[in-house]
CSV table of C-alpha atoms in Angstrom, one decimal:
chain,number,residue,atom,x,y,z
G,1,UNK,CA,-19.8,6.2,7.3
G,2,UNK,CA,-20.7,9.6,7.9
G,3,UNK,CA,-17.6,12.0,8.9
G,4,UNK,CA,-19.1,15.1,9.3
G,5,UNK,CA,-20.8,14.6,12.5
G,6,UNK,CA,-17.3,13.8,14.0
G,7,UNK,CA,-14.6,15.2,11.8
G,8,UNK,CA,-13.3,17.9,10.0
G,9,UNK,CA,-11.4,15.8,7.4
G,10,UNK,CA,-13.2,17.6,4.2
G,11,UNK,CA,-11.7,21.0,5.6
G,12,UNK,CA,-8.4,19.9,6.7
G,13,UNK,CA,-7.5,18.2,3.0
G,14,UNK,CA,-9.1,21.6,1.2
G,15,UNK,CA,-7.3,23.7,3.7
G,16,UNK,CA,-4.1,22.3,3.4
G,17,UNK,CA,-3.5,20.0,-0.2
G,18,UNK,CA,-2.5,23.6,-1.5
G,19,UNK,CA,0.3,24.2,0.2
G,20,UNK,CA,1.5,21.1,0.8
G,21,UNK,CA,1.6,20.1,-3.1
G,22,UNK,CA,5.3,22.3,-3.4
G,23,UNK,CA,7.2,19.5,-0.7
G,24,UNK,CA,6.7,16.0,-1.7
G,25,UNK,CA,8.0,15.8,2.5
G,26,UNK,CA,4.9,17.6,3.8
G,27,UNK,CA,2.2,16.6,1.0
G,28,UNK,CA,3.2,13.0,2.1
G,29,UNK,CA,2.7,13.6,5.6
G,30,UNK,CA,-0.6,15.6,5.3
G,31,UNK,CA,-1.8,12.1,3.6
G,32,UNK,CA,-0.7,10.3,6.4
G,33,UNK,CA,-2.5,12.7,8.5
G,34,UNK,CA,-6.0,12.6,6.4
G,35,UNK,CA,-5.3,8.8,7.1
G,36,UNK,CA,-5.1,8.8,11.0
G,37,UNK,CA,-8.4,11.0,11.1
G,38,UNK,CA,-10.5,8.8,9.2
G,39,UNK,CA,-9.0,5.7,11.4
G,40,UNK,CA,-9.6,7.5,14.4
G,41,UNK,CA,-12.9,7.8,13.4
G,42,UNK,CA,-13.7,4.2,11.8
G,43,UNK,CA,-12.2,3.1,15.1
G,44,UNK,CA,-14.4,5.4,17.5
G,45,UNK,CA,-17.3,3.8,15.4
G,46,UNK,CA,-16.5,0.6,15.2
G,47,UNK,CA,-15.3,0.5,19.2
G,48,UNK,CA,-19.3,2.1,19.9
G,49,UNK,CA,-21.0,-0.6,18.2
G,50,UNK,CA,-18.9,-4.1,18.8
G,51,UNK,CA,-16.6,-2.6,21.9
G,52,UNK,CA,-12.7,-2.2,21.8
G,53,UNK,CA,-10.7,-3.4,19.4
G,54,UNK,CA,-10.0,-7.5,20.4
G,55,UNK,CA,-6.3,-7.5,20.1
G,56,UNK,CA,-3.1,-5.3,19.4
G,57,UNK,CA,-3.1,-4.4,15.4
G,58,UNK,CA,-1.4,-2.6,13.0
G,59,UNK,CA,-3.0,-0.6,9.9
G,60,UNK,CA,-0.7,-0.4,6.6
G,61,UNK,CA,-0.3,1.4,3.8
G,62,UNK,CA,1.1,0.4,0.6
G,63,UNK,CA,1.6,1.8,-3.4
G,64,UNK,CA,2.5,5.2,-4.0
G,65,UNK,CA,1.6,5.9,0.4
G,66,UNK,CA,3.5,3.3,1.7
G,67,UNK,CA,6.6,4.5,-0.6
G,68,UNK,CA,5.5,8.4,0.6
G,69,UNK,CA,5.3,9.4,-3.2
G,70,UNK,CA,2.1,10.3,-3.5
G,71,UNK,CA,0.6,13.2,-5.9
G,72,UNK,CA,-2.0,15.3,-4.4
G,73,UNK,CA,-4.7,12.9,-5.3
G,74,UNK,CA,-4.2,9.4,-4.8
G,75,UNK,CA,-6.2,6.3,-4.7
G,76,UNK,CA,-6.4,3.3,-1.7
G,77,UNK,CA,-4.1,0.4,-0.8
G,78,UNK,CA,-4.0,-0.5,2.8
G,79,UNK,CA,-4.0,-3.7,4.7
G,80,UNK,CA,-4.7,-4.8,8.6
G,81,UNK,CA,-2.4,-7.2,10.7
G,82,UNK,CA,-4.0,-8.3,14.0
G,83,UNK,CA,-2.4,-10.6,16.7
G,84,UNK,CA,-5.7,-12.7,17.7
G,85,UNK,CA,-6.2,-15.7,15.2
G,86,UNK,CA,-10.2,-16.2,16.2
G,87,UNK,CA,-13.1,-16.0,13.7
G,88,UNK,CA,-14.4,-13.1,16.0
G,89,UNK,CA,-11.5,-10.8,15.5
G,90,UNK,CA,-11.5,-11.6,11.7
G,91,UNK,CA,-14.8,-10.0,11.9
G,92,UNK,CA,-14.3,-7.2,13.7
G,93,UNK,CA,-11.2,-5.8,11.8
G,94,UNK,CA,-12.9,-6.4,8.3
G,95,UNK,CA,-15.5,-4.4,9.8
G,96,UNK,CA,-12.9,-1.7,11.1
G,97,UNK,CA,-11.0,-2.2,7.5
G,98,UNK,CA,-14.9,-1.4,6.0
G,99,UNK,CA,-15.4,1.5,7.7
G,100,UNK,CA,-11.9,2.5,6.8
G,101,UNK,CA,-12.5,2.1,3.1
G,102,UNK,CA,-15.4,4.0,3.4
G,103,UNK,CA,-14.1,7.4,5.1
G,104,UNK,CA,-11.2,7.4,3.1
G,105,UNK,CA,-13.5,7.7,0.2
G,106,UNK,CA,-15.2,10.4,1.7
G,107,UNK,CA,-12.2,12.2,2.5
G,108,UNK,CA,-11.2,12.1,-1.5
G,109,UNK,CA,-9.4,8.5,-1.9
G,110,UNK,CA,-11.0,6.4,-4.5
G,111,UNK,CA,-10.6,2.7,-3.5
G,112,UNK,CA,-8.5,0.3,-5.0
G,113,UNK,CA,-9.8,-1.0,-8.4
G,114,UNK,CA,-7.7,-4.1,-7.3
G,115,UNK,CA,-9.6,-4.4,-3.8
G,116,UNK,CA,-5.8,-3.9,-2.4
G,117,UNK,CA,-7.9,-2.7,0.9
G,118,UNK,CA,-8.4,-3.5,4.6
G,119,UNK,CA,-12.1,-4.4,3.7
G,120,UNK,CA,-10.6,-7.4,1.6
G,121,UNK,CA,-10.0,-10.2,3.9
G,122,UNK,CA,-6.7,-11.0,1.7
G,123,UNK,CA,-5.2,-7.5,3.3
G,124,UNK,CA,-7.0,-8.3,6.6
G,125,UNK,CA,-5.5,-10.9,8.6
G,126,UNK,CA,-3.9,-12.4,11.8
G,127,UNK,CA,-0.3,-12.8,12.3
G,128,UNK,CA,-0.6,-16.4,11.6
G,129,UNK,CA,-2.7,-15.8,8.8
G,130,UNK,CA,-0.3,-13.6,7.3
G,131,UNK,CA,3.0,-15.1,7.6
G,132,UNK,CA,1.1,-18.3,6.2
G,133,UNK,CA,-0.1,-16.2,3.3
G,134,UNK,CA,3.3,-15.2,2.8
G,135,UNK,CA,4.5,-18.4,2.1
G,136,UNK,CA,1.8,-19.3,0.2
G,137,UNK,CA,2.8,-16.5,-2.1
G,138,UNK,CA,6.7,-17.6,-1.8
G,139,UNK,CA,5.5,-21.0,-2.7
G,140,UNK,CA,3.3,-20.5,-5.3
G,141,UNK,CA,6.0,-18.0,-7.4
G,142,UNK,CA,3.2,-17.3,-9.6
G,143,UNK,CA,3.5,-14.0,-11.7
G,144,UNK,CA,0.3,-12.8,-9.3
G,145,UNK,CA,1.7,-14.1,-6.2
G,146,UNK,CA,5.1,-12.4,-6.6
G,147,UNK,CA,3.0,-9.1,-7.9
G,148,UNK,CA,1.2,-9.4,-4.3
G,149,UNK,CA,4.8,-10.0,-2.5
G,150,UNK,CA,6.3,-6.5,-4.1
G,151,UNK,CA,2.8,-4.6,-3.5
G,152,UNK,CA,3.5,-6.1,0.3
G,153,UNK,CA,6.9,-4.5,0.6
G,154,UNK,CA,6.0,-1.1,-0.2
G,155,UNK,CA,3.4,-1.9,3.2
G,156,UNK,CA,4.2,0.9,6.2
G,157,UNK,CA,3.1,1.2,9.4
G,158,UNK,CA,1.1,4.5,10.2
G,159,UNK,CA,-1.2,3.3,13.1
G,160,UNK,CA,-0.9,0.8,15.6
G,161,UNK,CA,1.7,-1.5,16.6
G,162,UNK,CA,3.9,-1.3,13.9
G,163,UNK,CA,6.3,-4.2,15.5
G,164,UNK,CA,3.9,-7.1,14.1
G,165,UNK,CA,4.3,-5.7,10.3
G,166,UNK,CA,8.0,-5.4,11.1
G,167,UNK,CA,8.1,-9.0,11.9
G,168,UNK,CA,6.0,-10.0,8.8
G,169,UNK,CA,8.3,-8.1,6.3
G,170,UNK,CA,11.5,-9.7,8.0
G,171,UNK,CA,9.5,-13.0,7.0
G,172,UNK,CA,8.8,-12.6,4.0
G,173,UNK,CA,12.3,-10.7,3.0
G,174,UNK,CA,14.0,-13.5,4.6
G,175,UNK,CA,11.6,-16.1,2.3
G,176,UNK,CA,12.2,-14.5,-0.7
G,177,UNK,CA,15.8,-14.5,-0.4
G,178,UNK,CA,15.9,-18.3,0.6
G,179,UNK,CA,14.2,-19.0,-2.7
G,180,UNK,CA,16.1,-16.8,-4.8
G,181,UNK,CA,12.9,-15.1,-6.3
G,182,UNK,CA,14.5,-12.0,-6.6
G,183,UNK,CA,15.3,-13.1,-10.7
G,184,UNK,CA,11.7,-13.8,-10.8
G,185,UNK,CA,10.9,-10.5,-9.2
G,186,UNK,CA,12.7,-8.7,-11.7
G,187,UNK,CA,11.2,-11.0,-14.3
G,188,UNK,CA,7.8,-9.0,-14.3
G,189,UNK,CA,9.0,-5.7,-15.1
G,190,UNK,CA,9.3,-7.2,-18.4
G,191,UNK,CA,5.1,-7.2,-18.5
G,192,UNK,CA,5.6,-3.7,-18.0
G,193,UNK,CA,4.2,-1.3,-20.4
G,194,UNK,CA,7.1,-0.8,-23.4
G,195,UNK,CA,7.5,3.1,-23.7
G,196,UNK,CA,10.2,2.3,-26.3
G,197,UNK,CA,9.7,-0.2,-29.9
G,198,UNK,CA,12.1,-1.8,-31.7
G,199,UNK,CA,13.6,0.8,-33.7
G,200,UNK,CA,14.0,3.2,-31.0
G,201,UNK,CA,10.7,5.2,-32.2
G,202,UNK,CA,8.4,6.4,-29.0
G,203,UNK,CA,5.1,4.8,-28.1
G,204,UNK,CA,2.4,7.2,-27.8
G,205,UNK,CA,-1.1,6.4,-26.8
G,206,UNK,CA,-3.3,5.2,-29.6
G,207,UNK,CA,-6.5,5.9,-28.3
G,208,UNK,CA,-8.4,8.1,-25.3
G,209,UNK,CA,-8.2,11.1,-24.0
G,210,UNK,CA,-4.5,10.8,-23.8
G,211,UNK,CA,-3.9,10.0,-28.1
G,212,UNK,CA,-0.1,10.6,-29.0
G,213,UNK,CA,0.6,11.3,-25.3
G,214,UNK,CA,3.6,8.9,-23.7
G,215,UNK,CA,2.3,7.4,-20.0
G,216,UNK,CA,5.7,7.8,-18.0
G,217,UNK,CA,4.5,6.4,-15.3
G,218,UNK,CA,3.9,2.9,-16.5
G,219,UNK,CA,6.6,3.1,-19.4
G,220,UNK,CA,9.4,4.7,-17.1
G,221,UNK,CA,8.6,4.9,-13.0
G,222,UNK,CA,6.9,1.3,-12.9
G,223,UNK,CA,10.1,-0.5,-13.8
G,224,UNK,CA,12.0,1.5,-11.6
G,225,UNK,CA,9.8,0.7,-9.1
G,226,UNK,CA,10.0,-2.6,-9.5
G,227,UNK,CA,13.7,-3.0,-9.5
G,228,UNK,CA,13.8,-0.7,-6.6
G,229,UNK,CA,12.3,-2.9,-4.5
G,230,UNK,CA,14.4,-6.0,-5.6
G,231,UNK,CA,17.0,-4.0,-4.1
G,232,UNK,CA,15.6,-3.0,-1.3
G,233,UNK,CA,15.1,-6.6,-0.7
G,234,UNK,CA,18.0,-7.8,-1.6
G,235,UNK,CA,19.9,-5.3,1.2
G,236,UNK,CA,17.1,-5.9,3.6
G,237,UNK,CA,16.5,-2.2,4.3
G,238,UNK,CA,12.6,-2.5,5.1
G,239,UNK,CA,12.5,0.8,6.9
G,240,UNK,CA,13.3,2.6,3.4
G,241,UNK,CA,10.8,2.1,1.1
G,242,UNK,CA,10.1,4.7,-0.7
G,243,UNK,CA,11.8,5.4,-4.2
G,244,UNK,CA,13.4,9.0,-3.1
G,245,UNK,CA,15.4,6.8,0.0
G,246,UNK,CA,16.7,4.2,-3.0
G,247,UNK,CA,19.8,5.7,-3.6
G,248,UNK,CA,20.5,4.8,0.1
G,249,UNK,CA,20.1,1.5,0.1
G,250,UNK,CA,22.8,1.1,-3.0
């Protein structure tokens, strides 16, 4: 996907990242604004080759953008919710979710070594599809399907009818409360990354670039994270998300 015959997305990120690294606020929205240019684009693409898009949709983000904490560099997660449950419109929104993918790397965004992208049919879905998903994921209460269920409720809206992810998080809130997974939830922060041994002594990095160095983020913020979003479930407060708006959910 080539952006520079239709969008000044390079400049606008060079321009700005700057500046907009001393507010977490505005850093977050200039992300969210890199975002809608490179959908605005995929779409004008996509729209001139297969036509307009087949039904309503809504693009997501999740991780660190769905939660608005990300650093000035940052690396995919995004899904696609579409209302028309036909092999056609499948197509066409993996396409979109492609071309998607693809800008956004342009633009500076690595992709998800998990393939937690729009481009990955599991993030790119029907209604149906996804609220069967969902319960498939409830069902299962697998330590991977309850990892997928608390990368889904960092998911936020940022293009599109954001109504029809609305609905899906009220679904899947509401079906993780009815099966009390919320212990389970909590369960697998104990896979997290131990920052702390048994006799209280710190644990550094053995090896790589990062030798004798402690990684906070996966010793420290992950568990937080984690818990966070038990919370969030728990109280039902899918319109706060993000780790800054925690302490007003409790």
């Amino acid at each position: 996907m080539n952006l520079s015959d239709d969008s000044n997305i390079d400049g606008i990120r060079v321009k700005r990242v700057s500046d907009a690294s001393f507010s977490n606020e505005q850093l977050n929205h200039f992300h969210d604004l890199v975002y809608d240019q490179v959908l605005t684009a995929a779409l004008r693409k996509v729209s001139k080759e297969y036509g307009n898009p087949p039904s309503p949709f809504s693009f997501f983000v999740m991780g660190s953008a769905g939660r608005m904490e990300q650093s000035i560099w940052s690396d995919q997660d995004h899904g696609l919710v579409f209302t028309l449950k036909t092999d056609e419109a499948q197509e066409y929104f993996l396409k979109l979710g492609k071309e998607i993918s693809e800008g956004l790397e342009l633009a500076g965004y690595k992709k998800c070594s998990g393939s937690v992208m729009a481009s990955n049919p599991l993030w790119c879905k029907s209604m149906k599809d996804w609220e069967n998903q969902l319960g498939l994921w409830v069902g299962e209460s697998t330590w991977e399907s309850i990892r997928y269920l608390l990368i889904f409720a960092d998911a936020r809206s940022i293009h599109g009818d954001a109504g029809l992810l609305s609905r899906l998080k009220d679904k899947a809130f509401d079906e993780v409360k009815r099966e009390q997974l919320l212990l389970r939830m909590l369960r697998n922060t104990m896979y997290m990354k131990k920052g702390v041994g048994v006799l209280g002594q710190l644990l550094v990095e053995t090896h790589g670039a990062y030798t004798g160095a402690i990684n906070l983020k996966e010793t420290a913020f992950f568990s937080l994270r984690e818990c966070r979003k038990a919370v969030i479930i728990l109280r039902r407060n899918k319109r706060n998300s993000h780790t800054l708006a925690y302490q007003t959910c409790i």
